[in-house]
Amino acid sequence: MGSKSICPVDLKRIKISDSFWGREQELVRREVIPYQWEALNDRVSGAAPSWCMHNFRAAARLVKKKKAGGVAFKAPEYTFRGFEAVPEDPAHPDPDAFYGFVFQDTDLSKWIEAVAYTLTQHPDPELEKLADGAIDLVCAAQWENGYLDTYYIINGLDRAFTNLRDHHELYCMGHLIEGAVAYAQATGKRKLLDAACRFADYAVSCFGPGEGQKKGYPGHEIAEMALVRLYEATGHEQYLDLAKFFLDQRGTEPHYFAQEERERYLWEHGKNALLPPGLRETRPSDYIYSQAHMPVREQAEAVGHAVRAGYLYSGMADVARLTGERELLDACKRIWKNIVSEKLYITGGVGGTNYGESFSYPYDLPNNLAYSETCAAIALAFFARRMLEIEPRREYADVMELALYNTVLAGMALDGKSFFYVNPLEVDPAACHLDPRKGHVQPVRQKWFGCACCPPNLARIVSSIGAYAYTESADTLWVHLYMGSRVTKRVGDGELVLQVKTEFPWEGTVQMEIEAAPETACTLAFRIPGWSRGGRAEILRAGESRIVSWTDAGPSEDDSLVSFRDGYLYVYGVWQTGDGIRLTFPMEVRMVSANTRVREDAGKVAFTRGPITFCAEEADNGKNLHLIRVAPICRPEHVKVEMTETLGRPMAVLKIPAKRQLPSVGGLYIDYTPPVEEGATLTMIPYYAWANRGEGEMAVWIRI
Ligand code: FUB
Ligand code: ZN
């Protein structure tokens, strides 16, 4: 067994005071969490009902009836078939029926998880009481054997775990575990954790190599990483074993999903029924969608549903970290490399196609047809953070930062009141309304979604941002993301308290002070962002100042105080209260072109500065963004950076020398003449802030 040598710093030991992330966390606390609570209770007018709390209430009533010896409720059979159940008469839903998507329970688990993280930053007895009440209801809905998925509790437990491919029970278990561990760690209250353990124990009894145990695995991954988390929280090995079992089984032959589908068919049509051809013969490619087309250790390309994929890779990384298994780690690294070299948007999003909400083929990164689900960028950040726990390498933190500052945050409006599920890189609202191929692309954020996976996912990652900023081992603290915060690290019997002040992502200076120091040595490791060209560190120690600088070409010499490794600056030794470090990362505008294999971006450039990717909007540039091109003479140094306030938020805006082609007059096809252009200034705002000023065109990649 490997050891738990690097892990995120406990959120209770981090206080975020950052003007950027602190504001996002406040939005989650003040807007998203209360709003989501209303949504879970179907009290948001104009939004599709969630049915989430309705389902828990129905299941809890049934459990109570069962305990009292009453007759079990029998649901109509149709509910087994669909992915989503809707009442025949929406005005009069059956109080005992399950409604909504099969995974609707997860909305509440994610809400509880976000509440837990929020409570670590902002104690709130009222909110905690609300969550305690919700937890009571969840626990009341738990079946006597520990099973806890309202869809099957309501519709018939004889069918539990018979459709792992589609029906998300293990996904619900995974989210329940994540929420339960977070809540226990934040509040010290174990009620939900005990319920999650009972569900996990039941899963341990159902799945495994033993006789009579199912050999299956989740159709929608997350249970793998959740079980690892449960193992780390409780020390109970059986949870790690089950996570490993799920990974070991995935994609092996005979294919489990094919087997269970045949069994379902025979159950429904009689055991002597003739199987239709599609069920008799299946091909591995049938299971690409859920990354079950081959054993995980053989996988090298990120494929299938992008959220499922990111969660799987995160679980693989977790298990590889704990077991030290090389083969599994190598698979993680191959897949990582594949994502960042062929399948990653410049906004940190992944998932090029609407078809199956999936990764597309290499270099297929369409801008106006992008899927780039908010949850998929979150999953990528999960994967990156887990790779950092194995090997602190800048390449992981760079991508994590890109995803967090761009696609993840674009998922939420600046006022925290509406959300994107899909995050395109180019929008023409008319096309969204008129072209069914772009039906998945919304030009403005939505209040809520029937399938509301993204907003609560966003709430949980934003409220736990500290766990992405810092990881630690016994004697080292890694700073991966720079944000105003105060972090306390245990070192032996003492503590190191680091106060961080910065105006990231707008300025590349980070001022840090040691507010308390242990007697023993503690290494501080600072990420040197891949986007910075050179930089310097001023290290003030015991009244003596030392300046270390590095250039784009490489670091200065290592010595006993500092060294450079894998994109991190390591500073060693014993610290004293009052010591400090000032880091300066030049934050210059970069003009970026894509590999020529990305056909969509040929002849175009994108603009980035620090971790931020920029986009042009109609609100600043007028219509017809496709007729604007960056002036051919333009180089990064010609771009002006202006700090502005947009919707009450400070943000950098770029002013870029450009040309605007005048719209053509005449017919559809005319003899070619060089375009008539006028000089223009292109204004670009941070991508995460787009679509906050009504409906309009948007583009990240601009012709040059
Ligand atoms: O299937 C559960 C969640 O709903 C997925 O992660 C999202 O992509 C959405 O399909
Ligand atoms: Zn989502």
mmCIF file of C-alpha atoms and ligand atoms in Angstrom, residues 307 373-375 421 453-454 457, ligand 2:
data_model
loop_
_atom_site.group_PDB
_atom_site.id
_atom_site.type_symbol
_atom_site.label_atom_id
_atom_site.label_comp_id
_atom_site.label_asym_id
_atom_site.label_seq_id
_atom_site.Cartn_x
_atom_site.Cartn_y
_atom_site.Cartn_z
ATOM 1 C CA VAL A 307 -18.327 14.207 -16.968
ATOM 2 C CA GLU A 373 -20.459 21.163 -19.949
ATOM 3 C CA THR A 374 -19.794 23.049 -16.738
ATOM 4 C CA CYS A 375 -19.676 19.713 -14.871
ATOM 5 C CA TYR A 421 -24.873 23.977 -18.645
ATOM 6 C CA CYS A 453 -26.369 18.765 -12.471
ATOM 7 C CA CYS A 454 -24.216 21.836 -13.158
ATOM 8 C CA ASN A 457 -21.655 21.052 -8.865
HETATM 9 ZN ZN ZN B 2 -23.682 19.324 -15.495
#
